[in-house]
Short mmCIF file of C-alpha atoms and ligand atoms in Angstrom, two decimals:
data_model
loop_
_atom_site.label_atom_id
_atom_site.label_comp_id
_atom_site.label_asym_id
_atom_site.label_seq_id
_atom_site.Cartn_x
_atom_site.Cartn_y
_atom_site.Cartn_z
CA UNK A 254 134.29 2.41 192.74
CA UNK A 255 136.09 1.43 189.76
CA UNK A 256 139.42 -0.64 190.93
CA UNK A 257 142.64 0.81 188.90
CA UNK A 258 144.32 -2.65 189.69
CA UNK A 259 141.99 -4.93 188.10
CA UNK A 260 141.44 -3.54 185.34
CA UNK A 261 144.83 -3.47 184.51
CA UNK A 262 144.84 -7.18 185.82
CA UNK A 263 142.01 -7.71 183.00
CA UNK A 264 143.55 -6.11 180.41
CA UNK A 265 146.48 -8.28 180.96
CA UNK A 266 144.47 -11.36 181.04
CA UNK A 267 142.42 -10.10 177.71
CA UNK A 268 145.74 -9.87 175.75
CA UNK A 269 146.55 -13.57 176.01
CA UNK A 270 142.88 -15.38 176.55
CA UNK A 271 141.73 -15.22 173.19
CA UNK A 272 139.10 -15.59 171.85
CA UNK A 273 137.05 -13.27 173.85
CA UNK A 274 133.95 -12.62 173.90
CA UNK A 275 130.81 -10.11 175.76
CA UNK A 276 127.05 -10.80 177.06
CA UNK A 277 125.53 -7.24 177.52
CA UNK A 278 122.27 -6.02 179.16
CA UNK A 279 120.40 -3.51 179.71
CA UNK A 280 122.41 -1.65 181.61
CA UNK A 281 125.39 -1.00 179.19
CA UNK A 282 122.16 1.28 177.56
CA UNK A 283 121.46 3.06 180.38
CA UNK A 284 123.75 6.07 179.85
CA UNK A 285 122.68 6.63 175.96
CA UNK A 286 119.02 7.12 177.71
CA UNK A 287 116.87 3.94 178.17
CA UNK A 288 116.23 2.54 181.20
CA UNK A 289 116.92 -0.82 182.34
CA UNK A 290 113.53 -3.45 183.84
CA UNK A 291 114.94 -3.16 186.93
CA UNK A 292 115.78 0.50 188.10
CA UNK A 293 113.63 2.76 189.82
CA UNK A 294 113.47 5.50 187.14
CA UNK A 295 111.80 5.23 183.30
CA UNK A 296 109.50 2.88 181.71
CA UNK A 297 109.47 0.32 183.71
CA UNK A 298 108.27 2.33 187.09
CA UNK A 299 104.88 2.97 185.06
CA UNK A 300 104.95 -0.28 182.91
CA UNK A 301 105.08 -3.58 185.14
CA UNK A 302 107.27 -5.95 182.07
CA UNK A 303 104.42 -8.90 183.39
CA UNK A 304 101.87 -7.09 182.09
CA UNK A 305 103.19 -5.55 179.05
CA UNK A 306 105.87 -7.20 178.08
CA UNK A 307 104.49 -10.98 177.57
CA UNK A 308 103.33 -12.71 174.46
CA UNK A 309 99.86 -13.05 176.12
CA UNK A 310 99.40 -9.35 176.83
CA UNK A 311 100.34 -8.54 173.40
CA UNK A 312 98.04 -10.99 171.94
CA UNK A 313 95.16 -10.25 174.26
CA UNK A 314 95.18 -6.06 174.02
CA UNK A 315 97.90 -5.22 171.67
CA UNK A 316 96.88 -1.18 171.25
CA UNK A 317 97.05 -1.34 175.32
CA UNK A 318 100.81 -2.77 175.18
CA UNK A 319 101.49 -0.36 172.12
CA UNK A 320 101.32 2.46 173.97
CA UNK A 321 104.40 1.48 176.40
CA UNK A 322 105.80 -0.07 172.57
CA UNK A 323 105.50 3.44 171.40
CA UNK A 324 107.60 5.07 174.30
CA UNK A 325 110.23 2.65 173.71
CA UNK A 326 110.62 3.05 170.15
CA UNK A 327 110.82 6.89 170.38
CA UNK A 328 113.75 6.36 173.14
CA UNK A 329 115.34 3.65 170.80
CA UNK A 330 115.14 5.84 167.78
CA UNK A 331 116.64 8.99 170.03
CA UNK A 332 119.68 7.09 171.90
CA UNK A 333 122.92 7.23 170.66
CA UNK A 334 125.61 4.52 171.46
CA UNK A 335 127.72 5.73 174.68
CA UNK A 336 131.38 5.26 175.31
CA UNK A 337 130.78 1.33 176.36
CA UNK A 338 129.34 0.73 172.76
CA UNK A 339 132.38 2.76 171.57
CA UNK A 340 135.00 0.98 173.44
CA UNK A 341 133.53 -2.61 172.57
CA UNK A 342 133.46 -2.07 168.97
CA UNK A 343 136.76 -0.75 169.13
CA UNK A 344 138.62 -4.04 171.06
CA UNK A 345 137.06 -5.87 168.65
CA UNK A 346 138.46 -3.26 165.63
CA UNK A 347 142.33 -4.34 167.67
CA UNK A 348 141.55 -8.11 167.41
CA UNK A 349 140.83 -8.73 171.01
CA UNK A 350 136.68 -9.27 171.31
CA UNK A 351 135.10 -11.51 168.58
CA UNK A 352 131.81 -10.65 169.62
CA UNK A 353 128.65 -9.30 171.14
CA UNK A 354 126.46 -11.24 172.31
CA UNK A 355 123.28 -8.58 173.63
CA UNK A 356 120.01 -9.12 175.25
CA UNK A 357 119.43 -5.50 173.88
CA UNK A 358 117.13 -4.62 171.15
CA UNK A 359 118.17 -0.90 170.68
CA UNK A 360 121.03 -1.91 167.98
CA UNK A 361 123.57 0.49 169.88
CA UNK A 362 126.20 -1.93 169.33
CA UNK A 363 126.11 -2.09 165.53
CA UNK A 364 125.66 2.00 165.13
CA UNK A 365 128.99 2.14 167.61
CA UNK A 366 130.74 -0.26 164.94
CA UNK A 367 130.43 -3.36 166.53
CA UNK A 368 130.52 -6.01 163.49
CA UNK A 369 129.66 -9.65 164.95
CA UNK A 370 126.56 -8.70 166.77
CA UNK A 371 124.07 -11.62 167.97
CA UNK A 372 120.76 -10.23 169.14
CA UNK A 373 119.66 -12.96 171.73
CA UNK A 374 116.10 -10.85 172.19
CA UNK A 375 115.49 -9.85 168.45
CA UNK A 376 115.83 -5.59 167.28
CA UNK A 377 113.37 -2.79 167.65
CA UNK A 378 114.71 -1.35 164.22
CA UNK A 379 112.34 -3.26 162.28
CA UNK A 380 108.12 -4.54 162.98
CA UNK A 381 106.76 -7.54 161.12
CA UNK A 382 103.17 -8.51 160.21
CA UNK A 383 101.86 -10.55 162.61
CA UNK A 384 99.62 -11.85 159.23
CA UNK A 385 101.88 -11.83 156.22
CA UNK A 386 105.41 -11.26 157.81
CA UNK A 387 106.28 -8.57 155.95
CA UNK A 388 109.09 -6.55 157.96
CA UNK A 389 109.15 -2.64 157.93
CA UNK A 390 111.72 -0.61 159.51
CA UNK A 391 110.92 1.41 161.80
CA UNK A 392 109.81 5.07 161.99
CA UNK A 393 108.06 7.96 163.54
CA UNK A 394 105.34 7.47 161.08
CA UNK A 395 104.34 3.97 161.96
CA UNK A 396 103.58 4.64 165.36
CA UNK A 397 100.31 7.52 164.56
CA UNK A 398 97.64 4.91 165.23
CA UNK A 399 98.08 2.10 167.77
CA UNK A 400 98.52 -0.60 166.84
CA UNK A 401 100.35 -0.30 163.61
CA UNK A 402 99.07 -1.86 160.49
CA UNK A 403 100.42 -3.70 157.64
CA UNK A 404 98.74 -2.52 154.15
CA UNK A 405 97.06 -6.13 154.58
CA UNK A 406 95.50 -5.25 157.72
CA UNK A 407 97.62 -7.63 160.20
CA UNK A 408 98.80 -5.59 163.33
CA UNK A 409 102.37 -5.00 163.14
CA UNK A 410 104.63 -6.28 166.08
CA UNK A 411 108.19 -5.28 166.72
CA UNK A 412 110.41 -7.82 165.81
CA UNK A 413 111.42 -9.29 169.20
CA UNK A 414 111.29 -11.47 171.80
CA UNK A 415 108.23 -11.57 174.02
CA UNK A 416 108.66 -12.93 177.73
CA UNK A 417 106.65 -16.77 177.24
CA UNK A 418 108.42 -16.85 173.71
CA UNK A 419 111.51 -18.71 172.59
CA UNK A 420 114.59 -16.76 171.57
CA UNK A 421 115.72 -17.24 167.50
CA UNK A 422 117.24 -20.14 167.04
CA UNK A 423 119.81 -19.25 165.28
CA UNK A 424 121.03 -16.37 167.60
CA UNK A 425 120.77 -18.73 170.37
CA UNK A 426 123.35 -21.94 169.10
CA UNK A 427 125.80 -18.85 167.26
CA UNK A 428 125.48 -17.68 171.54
CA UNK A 429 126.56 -20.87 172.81
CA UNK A 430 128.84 -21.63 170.00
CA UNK A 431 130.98 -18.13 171.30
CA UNK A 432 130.34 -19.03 174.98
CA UNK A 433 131.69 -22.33 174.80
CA UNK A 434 134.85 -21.08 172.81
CA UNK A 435 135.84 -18.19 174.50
CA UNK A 436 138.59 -18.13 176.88
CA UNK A 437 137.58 -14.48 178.44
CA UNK A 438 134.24 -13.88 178.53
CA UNK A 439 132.63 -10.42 179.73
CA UNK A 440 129.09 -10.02 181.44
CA UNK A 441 128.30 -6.26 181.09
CA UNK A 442 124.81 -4.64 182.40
CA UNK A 443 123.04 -7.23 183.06
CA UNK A 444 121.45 -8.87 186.14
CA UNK A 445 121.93 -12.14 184.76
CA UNK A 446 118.55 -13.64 185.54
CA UNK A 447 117.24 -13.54 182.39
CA UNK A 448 117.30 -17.17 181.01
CA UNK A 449 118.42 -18.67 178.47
CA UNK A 450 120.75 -15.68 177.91
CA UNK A 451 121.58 -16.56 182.13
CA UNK A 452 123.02 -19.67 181.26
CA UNK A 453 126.41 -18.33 178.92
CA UNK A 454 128.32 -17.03 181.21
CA UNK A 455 127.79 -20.48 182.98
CA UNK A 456 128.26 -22.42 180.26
CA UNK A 457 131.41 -19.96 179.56
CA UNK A 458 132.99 -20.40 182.97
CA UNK A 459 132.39 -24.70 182.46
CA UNK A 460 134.41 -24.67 179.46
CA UNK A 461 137.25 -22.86 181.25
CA UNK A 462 136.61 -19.13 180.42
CA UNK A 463 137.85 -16.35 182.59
CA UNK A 464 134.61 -14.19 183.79
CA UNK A 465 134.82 -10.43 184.01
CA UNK A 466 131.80 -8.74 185.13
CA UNK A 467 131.00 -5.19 184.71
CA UNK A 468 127.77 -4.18 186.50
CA UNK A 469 127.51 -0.86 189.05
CA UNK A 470 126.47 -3.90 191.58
CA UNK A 471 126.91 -7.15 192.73
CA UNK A 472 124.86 -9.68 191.14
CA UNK A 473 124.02 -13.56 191.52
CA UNK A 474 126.83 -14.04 189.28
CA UNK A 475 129.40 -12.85 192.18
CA UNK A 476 128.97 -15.94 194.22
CA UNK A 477 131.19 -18.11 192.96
CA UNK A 478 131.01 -17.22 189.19
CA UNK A 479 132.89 -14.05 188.36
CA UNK A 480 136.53 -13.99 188.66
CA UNK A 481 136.40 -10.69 188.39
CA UNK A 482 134.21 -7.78 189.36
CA UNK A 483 134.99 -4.34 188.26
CA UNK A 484 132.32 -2.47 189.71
CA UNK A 485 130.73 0.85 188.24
CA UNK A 486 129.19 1.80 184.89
CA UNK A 487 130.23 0.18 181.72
CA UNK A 488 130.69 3.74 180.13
CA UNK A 489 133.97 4.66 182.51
CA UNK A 490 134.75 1.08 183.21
CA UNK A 491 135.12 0.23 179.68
CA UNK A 492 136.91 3.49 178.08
CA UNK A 493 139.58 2.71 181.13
CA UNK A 494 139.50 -0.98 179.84
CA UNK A 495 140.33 0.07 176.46
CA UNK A 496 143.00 2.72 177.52
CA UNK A 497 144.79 0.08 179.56
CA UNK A 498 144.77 -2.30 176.14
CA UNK A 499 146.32 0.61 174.10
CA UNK A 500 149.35 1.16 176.41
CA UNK A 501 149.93 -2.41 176.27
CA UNK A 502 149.99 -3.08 172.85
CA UNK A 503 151.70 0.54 171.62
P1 NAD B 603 118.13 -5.76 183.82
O1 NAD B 603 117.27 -4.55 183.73
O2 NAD B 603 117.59 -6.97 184.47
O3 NAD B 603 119.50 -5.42 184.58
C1 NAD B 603 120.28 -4.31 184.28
C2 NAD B 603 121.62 -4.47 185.00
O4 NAD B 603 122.44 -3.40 184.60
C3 NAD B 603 121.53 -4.42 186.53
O5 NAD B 603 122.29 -5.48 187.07
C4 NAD B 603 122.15 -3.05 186.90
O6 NAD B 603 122.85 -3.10 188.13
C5 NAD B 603 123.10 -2.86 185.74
N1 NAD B 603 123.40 -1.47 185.39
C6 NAD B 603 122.57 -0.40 185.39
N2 NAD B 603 123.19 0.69 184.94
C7 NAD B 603 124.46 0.29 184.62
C8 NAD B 603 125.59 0.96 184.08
N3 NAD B 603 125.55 2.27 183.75
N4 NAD B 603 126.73 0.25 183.90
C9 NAD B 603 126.79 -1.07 184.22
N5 NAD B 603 125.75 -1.75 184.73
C10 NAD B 603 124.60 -1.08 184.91
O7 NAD B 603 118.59 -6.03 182.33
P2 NAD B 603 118.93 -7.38 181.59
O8 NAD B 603 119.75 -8.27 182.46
O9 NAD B 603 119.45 -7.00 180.25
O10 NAD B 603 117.53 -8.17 181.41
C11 NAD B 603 116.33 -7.55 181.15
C12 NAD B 603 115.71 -7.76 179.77
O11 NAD B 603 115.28 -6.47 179.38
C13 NAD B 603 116.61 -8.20 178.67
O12 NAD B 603 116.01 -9.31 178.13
C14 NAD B 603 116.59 -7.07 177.62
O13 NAD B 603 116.22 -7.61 176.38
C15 NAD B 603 115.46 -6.18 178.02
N6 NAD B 603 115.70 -4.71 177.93
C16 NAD B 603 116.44 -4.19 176.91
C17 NAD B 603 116.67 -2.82 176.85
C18 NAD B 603 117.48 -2.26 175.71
O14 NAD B 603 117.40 -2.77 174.59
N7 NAD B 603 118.31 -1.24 175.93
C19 NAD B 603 116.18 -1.98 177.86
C20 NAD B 603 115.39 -2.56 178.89
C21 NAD B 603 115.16 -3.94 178.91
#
């Protein structure tokens, strides 16, 4: 149940602890359609993530791990951001969230407006030639015969991160570089066991950052990590975050 009180005890605390800044997860996706690892419903009931969702399974049987692939591409090229996406992109529209930081790879955040994105796990909007690099975006046309293939004959991947790879450099140190300067820092959707993306709002909290969780349950975060836990989905928690913001600032 979502607690009135502390949310407008976090919009209070958002307002002066700037920068800000928000770690998202799966589950801030769930209500624009796709299905986080570790529910009981979608993909991953049918698909167990070791099997399909490893470097090594790709490499070894790619048109076997294409087939789940495909299913997630169609929902990724379906969803629609929901009112989390909407109310993220729009703090950060008022000046009071400098970023996304997302373990997602549907790209909801940047269709709901969200400028500073980092991708910590790569984008399904785009597949690369896993022999000449060449990147396509994606589309319903790509996915007729599994696996995809570059004019040159390489299979095509989607362009993100494996389990058993390493996340882009890049993403990773602009990540930390936000974590370690942010004085709020939100953890929204996500079970937080995930590492390296795991270790921000860690290394967020160690460098004196305010935690807010949003998450429709408790997770290993709550011992001793979170300050604050506003439990229930990120698409009513959020809008009510936002509202709260407004009334403060108008
Ligand atoms: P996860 O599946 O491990 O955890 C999802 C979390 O979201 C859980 O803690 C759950 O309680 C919470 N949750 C579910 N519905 C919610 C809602 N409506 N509002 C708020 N919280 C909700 O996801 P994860 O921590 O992101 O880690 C899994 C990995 O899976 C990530 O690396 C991510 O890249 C990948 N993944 C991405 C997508 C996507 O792009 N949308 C979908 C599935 C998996």
């Amino acid at each position: 149940m979502v607690n009135n009180d502390i949310i407008s005890e976090v919009a209070e605390r958002l307002l002066e602890a700037q920068p800000a800044s928000a770690l998202t997860g799966a589950g801030i996706s769930v209500e624009s359609g796709i299905p986080p690892f570790r529910g009981r419903e979608g993909l991953w009931s049918r698909y167990d993530p070791e099997e399909y969702a490893t470097i090594e399974a790709f490499n070894r049987d790619p048109a076997k791990v294409w087939q789940m692939l495909k299913e997630m591409m169609e929902l990724l090229i379906r969803a629609k951001p929901n009112p989390a996406h909407l109310a993220l992109a729009e703090l950060e529209r008022l000046g009071f969230l400098s970023s996304v930081i997302t373990q997602n790879i549907d790209g909801l955040h940047q269709r709901a407006g969200s400028k500073k994105v980092i991708e910590l796990h790569g984008s399904g909007d785009r597949l690369i030639c896993t022999e000449c690099r060449k990147v396509f975006p994606i589309s319903p046309d790509l996915l007729l015969t599994l696996p995809p293939r570059c004019p040159c004959g390489g299979i095509l991947r989607p362009d993100v991160v494996f389990f058993g790879e390493p996340l882009p450099e890049e993403a990773f140190s602009a990540a930390l570089a936000e974590a370690s300067s942010s004085r709020l820092f939100f953890v929204i959707g996500t079970s937080a066991v995930v590492y390296p993306a795991a270790s921000l709002p860690l290394i967020a909290k160690r460098e004196g950052a305010v935690i807010v969780e949003i998450n429709q349950e408790q997770t290993v975060l709550a011992a001793g990590i979170s300050h604050y836990f506003l439990e229930g989905s990120a698409g009513v928690v959020l809008p009510k975050l936002l509202l709260e913001v407004r009334r403060r600032i108008s």
